[in-house]
Structures are given as C-alpha cells and as structure tokens.
Short mmCIF file of C-alpha atoms and ligand atoms in Angstrom, two decimals:
data_model
loop_
_atom_site.label_atom_id
_atom_site.label_comp_id
_atom_site.label_asym_id
_atom_site.label_seq_id
_atom_site.Cartn_x
_atom_site.Cartn_y
_atom_site.Cartn_z
CA MET A 247 98.58 -74.52 -153.84
CA ARG A 248 98.47 -71.24 -152.25
CA VAL A 249 95.45 -70.71 -148.77
CA GLY A 250 94.17 -68.41 -146.76
CA GLY A 251 91.98 -66.58 -144.78
CA GLY A 252 89.14 -68.98 -146.06
CA LYS A 253 90.39 -68.82 -149.30
CA ILE A 254 92.13 -69.92 -152.47
CA HIS A 255 95.39 -67.66 -153.27
CA GLU A 256 96.69 -69.89 -156.28
CA VAL A 257 97.22 -73.07 -158.15
CA GLY A 258 101.09 -74.00 -159.60
CA SER A 259 102.48 -76.95 -160.63
CA GLY A 260 106.15 -78.52 -160.91
CA ARG A 261 107.97 -77.91 -158.00
CA PRO A 262 106.45 -77.30 -155.04
CA PRO A 263 107.82 -74.43 -152.58
CA SER A 264 109.88 -76.12 -150.06
CA ASP A 265 107.41 -75.05 -146.90
CA ALA A 266 104.77 -76.78 -149.09
CA VAL A 267 102.87 -79.52 -147.08
CA ASP A 268 103.05 -82.97 -148.91
CA LEU A 269 99.49 -84.48 -148.66
CA GLY A 270 100.94 -87.86 -149.47
CA ASP A 271 98.78 -90.20 -152.57
CA VAL A 272 95.99 -88.43 -152.26
CA ALA A 273 93.71 -86.93 -154.89
CA LEU A 274 92.46 -83.56 -153.71
CA LEU A 275 88.92 -82.46 -154.70
CA PRO A 276 86.93 -79.97 -153.85
CA ARG A 277 84.25 -79.97 -151.26
CA LEU A 278 80.45 -81.53 -151.89
CA VAL A 279 77.47 -79.13 -153.41
CA ASN A 280 74.33 -81.33 -152.05
CA ALA A 281 71.47 -80.17 -154.28
CA HIS A 282 68.40 -81.87 -152.19
CA THR A 283 67.70 -83.09 -148.88
CA HIS A 284 65.01 -82.76 -145.66
CA LEU A 285 67.32 -82.63 -142.52
CA GLU A 286 64.33 -82.97 -140.97
CA PHE A 287 63.82 -86.65 -140.89
CA SER A 288 67.64 -86.50 -140.46
CA ASP A 289 67.68 -89.24 -137.21
CA LEU A 290 66.00 -91.85 -139.82
CA LYS A 291 67.94 -95.26 -139.05
CA HIS A 292 66.70 -96.43 -142.28
CA PRO A 293 64.71 -95.55 -145.16
CA VAL A 294 61.57 -95.50 -144.07
CA GLY A 295 59.37 -99.13 -146.15
CA THR A 296 62.12 -101.47 -147.65
CA ARG A 297 63.84 -101.70 -151.81
CA GLY A 298 61.10 -100.96 -154.50
CA ILE A 299 58.06 -99.96 -152.80
CA ARG A 300 55.45 -98.16 -153.84
CA PHE A 301 55.73 -94.49 -153.76
CA THR A 302 52.38 -94.10 -152.91
CA ASP A 303 52.35 -96.76 -149.97
CA TRP A 304 56.17 -94.62 -149.10
CA ILE A 305 54.47 -91.41 -148.66
CA LYS A 306 51.28 -93.33 -146.25
CA LEU A 307 54.02 -94.30 -143.89
CA VAL A 308 55.75 -90.51 -144.50
CA ILE A 309 52.74 -89.01 -143.82
CA GLU A 310 52.02 -91.07 -140.08
CA GLN A 311 56.21 -90.56 -139.48
CA ARG A 312 55.42 -86.79 -139.75
CA LEU A 313 52.24 -86.42 -137.31
CA THR A 314 53.86 -88.70 -134.68
CA ALA A 315 57.18 -85.99 -134.20
CA ASP A 316 58.07 -83.71 -131.82
CA PRO A 317 59.45 -80.20 -132.58
CA GLU A 318 62.31 -81.55 -130.32
CA VAL A 319 63.43 -85.08 -132.63
CA LYS A 320 62.94 -82.34 -135.67
CA ASP A 321 65.42 -80.09 -133.79
CA ARG A 322 67.73 -82.36 -132.62
CA SER A 323 67.42 -84.40 -136.70
CA ILE A 324 67.90 -81.32 -138.00
CA PHE A 325 71.05 -80.06 -135.84
CA GLY A 326 72.54 -84.45 -137.05
CA GLY A 327 71.64 -83.67 -140.44
CA VAL A 328 73.61 -80.49 -140.39
CA LYS A 329 76.58 -81.57 -138.69
CA GLU A 330 76.24 -85.47 -140.83
CA LEU A 331 76.35 -82.97 -143.98
CA TRP A 332 79.89 -81.31 -142.97
CA ASP A 333 81.05 -84.01 -141.46
CA SER A 334 81.42 -86.57 -145.06
CA GLY A 335 82.20 -83.40 -147.09
CA THR A 336 79.19 -80.93 -147.58
CA ILE A 337 80.02 -77.03 -147.99
CA VAL A 338 76.46 -76.23 -149.20
CA ALA A 339 72.85 -78.10 -149.17
CA GLY A 340 69.69 -77.44 -150.76
CA GLU A 341 67.05 -77.81 -147.67
CA ILE A 342 62.99 -78.07 -147.59
CA THR A 343 61.72 -76.82 -144.73
CA THR A 344 58.95 -76.89 -142.89
CA PRO A 345 58.52 -73.01 -141.58
CA PRO A 346 58.97 -71.79 -138.27
CA GLN A 347 62.43 -73.33 -138.74
CA SER A 348 65.57 -71.28 -138.06
CA TYR A 349 69.48 -72.23 -138.90
CA ALA A 350 70.95 -69.46 -137.03
CA HIS A 351 72.06 -71.37 -133.71
CA LEU A 352 74.02 -74.13 -135.79
CA SER A 353 76.96 -72.96 -134.92
CA SER A 354 78.71 -74.76 -138.82
CA GLU A 355 80.01 -73.71 -142.03
CA LEU A 356 77.80 -75.42 -143.73
CA ASP A 357 75.96 -73.19 -146.30
CA ILE A 358 71.99 -74.05 -146.03
CA ILE A 359 70.11 -72.79 -148.43
CA SER A 360 66.38 -73.18 -147.19
CA PHE A 361 63.58 -73.70 -149.09
CA ALA A 362 60.50 -73.49 -147.37
CA GLU A 363 57.68 -76.08 -148.33
CA ILE A 364 54.46 -74.82 -149.20
CA LEU A 365 52.06 -77.75 -150.13
CA GLY A 366 47.62 -77.87 -149.12
CA LEU A 367 45.68 -78.84 -151.98
CA GLN A 368 43.24 -77.74 -149.60
CA ASP A 369 42.72 -73.56 -149.21
CA GLU A 370 43.02 -73.43 -146.11
CA ARG A 371 46.07 -75.84 -144.96
CA PHE A 372 47.95 -73.92 -148.73
CA SER A 373 46.63 -70.16 -147.47
CA GLU A 374 48.58 -71.27 -143.67
CA ARG A 375 51.88 -72.27 -145.65
CA PHE A 376 52.51 -69.71 -148.07
CA GLU A 377 52.15 -67.21 -144.94
CA VAL A 378 54.57 -68.93 -143.23
CA GLY A 379 56.74 -69.91 -146.10
CA SER A 380 56.69 -66.26 -147.11
CA LYS A 381 57.70 -65.34 -143.49
CA HIS A 382 60.36 -67.19 -144.10
CA CYS A 383 62.09 -65.48 -146.89
CA GLU A 384 61.57 -62.23 -145.29
CA MET A 385 63.97 -63.54 -142.63
CA HIS A 386 66.22 -65.82 -144.13
CA PRO A 387 68.70 -64.38 -146.79
CA LEU A 388 69.69 -67.80 -148.50
CA ALA A 389 65.68 -69.25 -148.50
CA GLY A 390 63.97 -70.03 -151.62
CA LEU A 391 59.93 -71.39 -152.32
CA SER A 392 59.79 -75.33 -152.13
CA PRO A 393 55.96 -75.55 -154.15
CA HIS A 394 55.86 -79.68 -153.03
CA ALA A 395 54.74 -81.65 -155.88
CA PRO A 396 52.14 -81.63 -158.85
CA TYR A 397 50.14 -83.63 -156.41
CA SER A 398 49.79 -81.82 -153.46
CA ILE A 399 49.27 -78.35 -154.45
CA SER A 400 46.44 -77.60 -156.49
CA SER A 401 47.85 -75.40 -159.95
CA GLN A 402 45.98 -72.29 -159.62
CA ALA A 403 48.46 -72.26 -155.78
CA LEU A 404 51.60 -73.13 -157.71
CA GLU A 405 50.91 -70.24 -159.98
CA LYS A 406 50.65 -68.23 -156.43
CA VAL A 407 53.76 -69.44 -155.20
CA LEU A 408 55.61 -69.16 -158.59
CA GLN A 409 54.58 -65.90 -159.05
CA HIS A 410 55.61 -64.71 -155.64
CA ALA A 411 59.48 -65.76 -155.80
CA ARG A 412 59.47 -63.50 -158.99
CA LEU A 413 58.23 -60.74 -156.76
CA LEU A 414 60.47 -62.32 -154.23
CA ARG A 415 63.43 -63.00 -157.16
CA ARG A 416 64.26 -65.87 -154.93
CA PRO A 417 64.85 -69.43 -156.17
CA VAL A 418 62.14 -72.28 -156.23
CA ALA A 419 62.60 -75.85 -155.51
CA MET A 420 60.27 -78.82 -156.58
CA HIS A 421 59.40 -82.00 -156.69
CA VAL A 422 58.55 -82.67 -160.24
CA ALA A 423 57.56 -86.00 -163.17
CA GLU A 424 59.17 -88.36 -159.83
CA SER A 425 57.20 -91.94 -160.35
CA PRO A 426 54.98 -93.02 -163.82
CA GLU A 427 51.79 -92.38 -161.02
CA GLU A 428 52.56 -88.18 -161.19
CA ARG A 429 52.02 -88.27 -164.34
CA GLU A 430 49.54 -90.92 -164.90
CA LEU A 431 47.24 -88.28 -162.12
CA LEU A 432 47.70 -85.28 -163.58
CA SER A 433 47.09 -86.31 -167.22
CA SER A 434 43.85 -87.76 -166.58
CA GLY A 435 43.28 -87.57 -163.17
CA ASP A 436 43.30 -91.23 -162.13
CA GLY A 437 45.37 -93.92 -161.08
CA PRO A 438 46.51 -95.04 -157.57
CA MET A 439 47.69 -91.08 -156.41
CA ALA A 440 44.45 -90.39 -157.04
CA ASP A 441 43.38 -93.20 -154.56
CA PHE A 442 46.07 -92.24 -152.09
CA LEU A 443 44.52 -88.14 -152.09
CA GLU A 444 41.39 -89.57 -151.83
CA THR A 445 42.29 -92.01 -148.57
CA ILE A 446 44.46 -89.10 -147.22
CA GLY A 447 40.81 -86.78 -147.45
CA ILE A 448 41.28 -85.20 -150.44
CA ILE A 449 38.66 -84.93 -153.19
CA THR A 450 40.78 -85.05 -155.84
CA LYS A 451 38.21 -83.98 -158.89
CA PRO A 452 38.78 -80.49 -158.51
CA HIS A 453 42.25 -80.74 -159.06
CA PHE A 454 43.08 -83.24 -161.66
CA PRO A 455 43.75 -83.51 -164.88
CA TRP A 456 45.55 -81.13 -165.52
CA SER A 457 46.24 -81.34 -169.54
CA THR A 458 47.31 -84.79 -171.30
CA GLU A 459 50.78 -83.12 -171.03
CA PRO A 460 51.44 -82.21 -167.74
CA PHE A 461 54.95 -80.99 -167.27
CA ASP A 462 55.36 -79.04 -170.57
CA HIS A 463 53.20 -75.87 -169.19
CA LEU A 464 54.93 -76.55 -165.86
CA ILE A 465 58.50 -77.04 -167.07
CA GLN A 466 57.25 -73.46 -168.82
CA MET A 467 56.16 -71.42 -165.51
CA LEU A 468 59.17 -72.30 -163.63
CA GLY A 469 61.24 -71.46 -166.59
CA LYS A 470 60.20 -68.07 -166.33
CA LEU A 471 61.95 -67.85 -162.68
CA PRO A 472 65.44 -66.83 -162.08
CA ALA A 473 66.90 -69.67 -160.87
CA ALA A 474 64.19 -73.31 -159.99
CA PHE A 475 65.43 -76.39 -159.00
CA LEU A 476 63.55 -79.66 -160.86
CA ILE A 477 63.68 -82.32 -157.90
CA HIS A 478 63.85 -85.72 -159.51
CA GLY A 479 62.70 -85.47 -163.35
CA ASN A 480 63.07 -88.87 -163.49
CA ASP A 481 59.86 -89.96 -165.26
CA LEU A 482 60.46 -87.35 -168.03
CA GLN A 483 60.47 -87.88 -171.62
CA GLN A 484 62.63 -86.63 -174.59
CA SER A 485 60.17 -84.08 -175.48
CA GLU A 486 59.74 -82.65 -172.44
CA ILE A 487 63.46 -82.53 -172.06
CA GLU A 488 63.63 -81.02 -175.02
CA LYS A 489 61.85 -78.49 -173.52
CA LEU A 490 63.64 -78.34 -170.22
CA ALA A 491 66.74 -77.17 -172.14
CA LYS A 492 65.30 -73.87 -173.60
CA HIS A 493 65.40 -72.56 -169.88
CA LYS A 494 69.47 -72.20 -168.90
CA GLN A 495 68.02 -70.93 -165.41
CA ILE A 496 66.15 -74.97 -164.55
CA THR A 497 68.62 -76.69 -163.15
CA VAL A 498 67.66 -80.73 -162.30
CA VAL A 499 68.30 -82.64 -159.78
CA TYR A 500 69.14 -85.64 -159.48
CA CYS A 501 68.58 -88.22 -156.10
CA PRO A 502 70.59 -91.55 -157.28
CA ARG A 503 70.46 -93.74 -154.40
CA THR A 504 66.89 -92.41 -153.37
CA HIS A 505 65.54 -93.13 -157.20
CA ASP A 506 67.40 -97.28 -156.60
CA PHE A 507 65.44 -96.75 -153.11
CA PHE A 508 62.03 -96.74 -155.00
CA ASP A 509 63.70 -99.16 -157.51
CA PHE A 510 61.96 -96.51 -160.73
CA PRO A 511 63.44 -96.91 -164.17
CA MET A 512 65.83 -95.93 -164.91
CA HIS A 513 67.51 -91.65 -164.69
CA PRO A 514 67.41 -90.26 -168.25
CA VAL A 515 70.42 -87.91 -166.99
CA ASN A 516 72.32 -89.22 -170.12
CA ALA A 517 69.76 -87.74 -172.32
CA MET A 518 69.40 -84.27 -169.78
CA HIS A 519 73.14 -84.31 -170.86
CA HIS A 520 73.21 -84.74 -174.15
CA GLN A 521 70.06 -81.95 -174.67
CA GLY A 522 72.78 -79.63 -172.44
CA VAL A 523 70.29 -79.80 -168.95
CA ARG A 524 72.53 -79.01 -165.84
CA VAL A 525 71.38 -82.19 -163.67
CA VAL A 526 73.38 -81.89 -160.60
CA LEU A 527 73.14 -84.93 -156.89
CA GLY A 528 71.24 -84.51 -154.45
CA THR A 529 70.32 -86.99 -151.97
CA ASP A 530 67.31 -86.32 -150.62
CA SER A 531 66.19 -87.32 -146.89
CA ARG A 532 67.30 -90.91 -144.47
CA ALA A 533 63.36 -91.32 -144.97
CA SER A 534 64.05 -92.81 -148.53
CA ASN A 535 68.13 -93.45 -148.10
CA PRO A 536 70.87 -94.49 -145.75
CA ASP A 537 73.03 -91.54 -145.56
CA LEU A 538 73.48 -87.89 -146.60
CA ASN A 539 76.93 -88.26 -147.61
CA LEU A 540 76.62 -86.74 -150.82
CA TRP A 541 80.29 -88.94 -151.93
CA ASN A 542 78.01 -91.85 -151.77
CA GLU A 543 76.20 -90.79 -154.27
CA VAL A 544 78.96 -89.74 -156.26
CA ARG A 545 80.84 -93.65 -155.58
CA PHE A 546 76.90 -95.46 -156.19
CA LEU A 547 77.06 -93.73 -160.02
CA LEU A 548 81.04 -94.26 -160.74
CA ASN A 549 79.94 -97.91 -159.88
CA VAL A 550 76.26 -98.60 -162.03
CA ARG A 551 75.54 -95.74 -164.21
CA GLN A 552 79.12 -96.34 -165.42
CA ASP A 553 77.40 -94.39 -169.38
CA ILE A 554 77.72 -91.59 -167.07
CA GLU A 555 81.26 -89.83 -167.91
CA ALA A 556 82.67 -89.80 -164.34
CA SER A 557 84.59 -86.27 -164.72
CA GLN A 558 80.39 -85.45 -165.32
CA VAL A 559 79.82 -87.42 -162.29
CA LEU A 560 82.25 -85.14 -160.54
CA LYS A 561 81.21 -82.06 -161.16
CA MET A 562 77.40 -83.20 -160.51
CA ALA A 563 78.19 -82.92 -157.42
CA THR A 564 80.55 -80.26 -157.13
CA LEU A 565 81.24 -77.65 -159.93
CA LEU A 566 77.30 -77.43 -161.47
CA PRO A 567 75.05 -77.54 -158.46
CA ALA A 568 77.73 -74.64 -156.92
CA GLU A 569 77.30 -73.30 -160.04
CA ALA A 570 73.23 -73.45 -160.39
CA LEU A 571 73.05 -71.95 -155.97
CA ALA A 572 75.53 -69.21 -156.74
CA ASN A 573 72.80 -67.93 -159.78
CA ALA A 574 70.13 -68.06 -157.35
CA PHE A 575 72.19 -66.41 -154.50
CA PRO A 576 75.20 -64.56 -155.66
CA GLN A 577 76.54 -63.83 -151.83
CA LEU A 578 77.83 -67.40 -151.91
CA ALA A 579 82.08 -67.15 -151.34
CA PRO A 580 82.90 -69.46 -154.79
CA CYS A 581 82.96 -73.07 -153.75
CA GLY A 582 83.33 -76.36 -155.90
CA ALA A 583 86.49 -76.06 -157.50
CA ILE A 584 89.95 -75.97 -156.97
CA ALA A 585 91.10 -72.23 -158.39
CA ALA A 586 92.19 -69.16 -156.74
CA GLY A 587 89.56 -67.09 -155.82
CA PHE A 588 87.32 -69.91 -154.26
CA ARG A 589 86.60 -71.50 -150.51
CA ASP A 590 90.13 -73.33 -149.59
CA ARG A 591 87.94 -76.11 -147.39
CA LEU A 592 88.97 -79.32 -149.53
CA GLY A 593 88.51 -82.56 -149.49
CA LEU A 594 91.10 -86.13 -149.93
CA VAL A 595 90.27 -89.22 -151.39
CA SER A 596 93.59 -91.85 -151.32
CA THR A 597 94.29 -92.89 -154.48
CA THR A 598 98.35 -94.22 -155.98
CA ALA A 599 96.69 -94.06 -158.90
CA VAL A 600 98.52 -93.52 -162.38
CA THR A 601 96.25 -93.32 -164.63
CA GLN A 602 93.03 -91.35 -165.54
CA GLU A 603 91.02 -94.82 -165.25
CA GLN A 604 92.85 -96.56 -161.81
CA LEU A 605 91.72 -93.16 -160.44
CA TYR A 606 87.92 -93.14 -160.78
CA ARG A 607 88.65 -96.73 -159.89
CA ASP A 608 89.75 -95.26 -156.96
CA LEU A 609 87.16 -92.76 -156.01
CA SER A 610 84.13 -95.09 -157.28
CA SER A 611 85.90 -97.02 -153.62
CA ASN A 612 87.20 -95.26 -151.44
CA ASP A 613 86.37 -92.89 -148.60
CA TYR A 614 86.40 -89.37 -149.54
CA ARG A 615 87.62 -87.14 -146.18
CA ASN A 616 88.02 -83.09 -145.46
CA LEU A 617 91.18 -82.12 -145.60
CA GLN A 618 91.76 -80.14 -142.41
CA LEU A 619 94.11 -77.13 -142.92
CA ASN A 620 95.78 -75.50 -140.33
ZN1 LIG B 1204 62.78 -84.94 -151.49
#
C-alpha cells in the first residue's frame, strides 16, 4: 500500500518495495465509524442504573443527571468523549447534541456529525428547541436534526421537524422502537411509558395514541428525507422491517451493548440484513454503555451474536456507516475501507491467523490500535 497526503494512493500484493514498512503479524483495518453517541454524557464512569433496568426508570435517572450537569461539565465531557472516540479508533461519529454547542474548539481529526436534539411535548419547549436546532444547522455544515423519539415530541411537531430537514437537505437521526413500552404508548396511549410521562408533568391524552400501526407511518415519513438514521429499531416487527427495506435512504443504527444493558429481546438485525436494510453500529452514550469504544461493540457481536456473519459485523463498523454518512454529507473524505482514494488513517489488530476462522477469533478477543503513520 502506498499512502501520503492523508490518502491511500495504491493497494497492491506480491513482493513489497524495498522501502516498505513491515507492520508484523497484524490485521490492517480502516478506522471505525460510530453512527450514534451522545458525547455530553462522556464524563460518566459507569452507565446510569444497573443492567436490566426498566427503560422508563433509566430515563428518569438520566433526566435527573442532565438537570444537575453544569455547562462546564458538559464541555469537559464532550472534550473527553472526542478523545476517547479518537483514541479507540473512531474517525467519524454521529453525535446527538443539545445546542447551542460548538465543536470548533476541539482540535481533533475526528469528523463529528452533530444532530441537534429537538424534543418537547409542550409547545413552548418544542418551539425553543426547534429554533436553536435550526440555528445549529445554519452554523455547522456537518449537522442534522434529531427529533428525539416518538414519546418525546408530538406527531405535528415531528412533521414540522422532518419538513424542515427536507428543506435544509440535512439528515435526521431519531430514536425509534427502542422499547416495547414505546409501542404500547403509541398504539394504545397507555402503559409504563404513559405513566412515566404523567409523573414528569406531561398530560399524555392530547398526544397519544398515534395509531394501531404507529411505526408504519413513521417509516413512511422518514423515507421522504434525503437521509435518515433510525436509532435502535430493537422492537421493529417483520412487517415493519419489510416497509423499512423500501426506503434505502433510511439506515438503522444498532447499539449492541446498550441493547444488552436494557436486556431487550434479541435485536432483529439479521431480519433487517435479510430484507436488505442497511444496519450500522453505534455505541450510544456512557449513560447506557461502559465506554465509547466501537471496537468493543464489534467484539461483543463476534462473541455474543455468532448468528451474524463476522464479515458483516466488520462492515457495520466501517464501510456501511461511512456510506450512509457520505450520502448525507458528500463533502466527507472517503473512509471505512482500505482502497485507493480513501483516508490513510488505519488501525491494527494483532493476529497470527492463517485461516479466516482463526482471524475472526483473534479479532473477537484482541484490541484495536490506531496505526501511527510518520
Ligand atoms: Zn441515543
């Protein structure tokens, strides 16, 4: 391979030139692309709550956490999160941000795609968030909008956000079908999610239920955007996955260790692959995950979800999210593969494997290190 000026120029095989650098017994990999995180929680040493916590109990604790965090802590947190992402091999990250927030002061090569979070079932809160979210997009070329989740924004407000994203030609990232309680709220207006909203002072009756098939309509709405990231999709059913497959510009983001933290039923990632839905990986935040190391998500899947093809797992952390983000932001330098024209930032995993099976075993247990080029 010949590299220089930030780019790979040539990839070849056979006898290396005399000035080639021998990297030893390693697998050479592209840097990683983390499609979903919330950097403002990066100062947390441990996830909020314990494994198996009920989703609504967790949100309650996270809201308390947010209320107590001061802006300085938030800035420090984002700074620490960016460093953690870069040091663990991530080169592009999809980040959900609470504007006003700038990333300009972070002198990092990490490309941050910041999605401005918009939420509020009450009109006043929504209007304020919508305004700062729109401003965020005007100020930052690598930004999109994030209507938080169907349980935290009204369907009319959601329409408005999606229409605005279409107008700006910016992507949207939205948490969808994360827990069974979400479906219950949207389809019946009742259940633990409705109870939770009432406890934080939201009158749910004007907003829920949506309909008996709430995700069908939502998928259709997201499908009208130039690019959309459907975060989680843990609870999507076969018929909904089939509808999702009709909209190639929607990418599902699966966060394996966060999914495991809530002990949700098995993620339908294979059914999605089978239908041709693009599924990529994210870490989510340190509020539900012990770290922001995307390679740890890869290792987790290689160990725990051996029903997913190992080569597919690697693509879900590299080429597929890079493609999805490049569709939304063509100005991003090509990454996620080792090929001519792509960024020359690479990573290494130690291995002496001589078979593919041994290689995947080594990848499932060994650390990923950034390759330092002189
Ligand atoms: Zn999230």
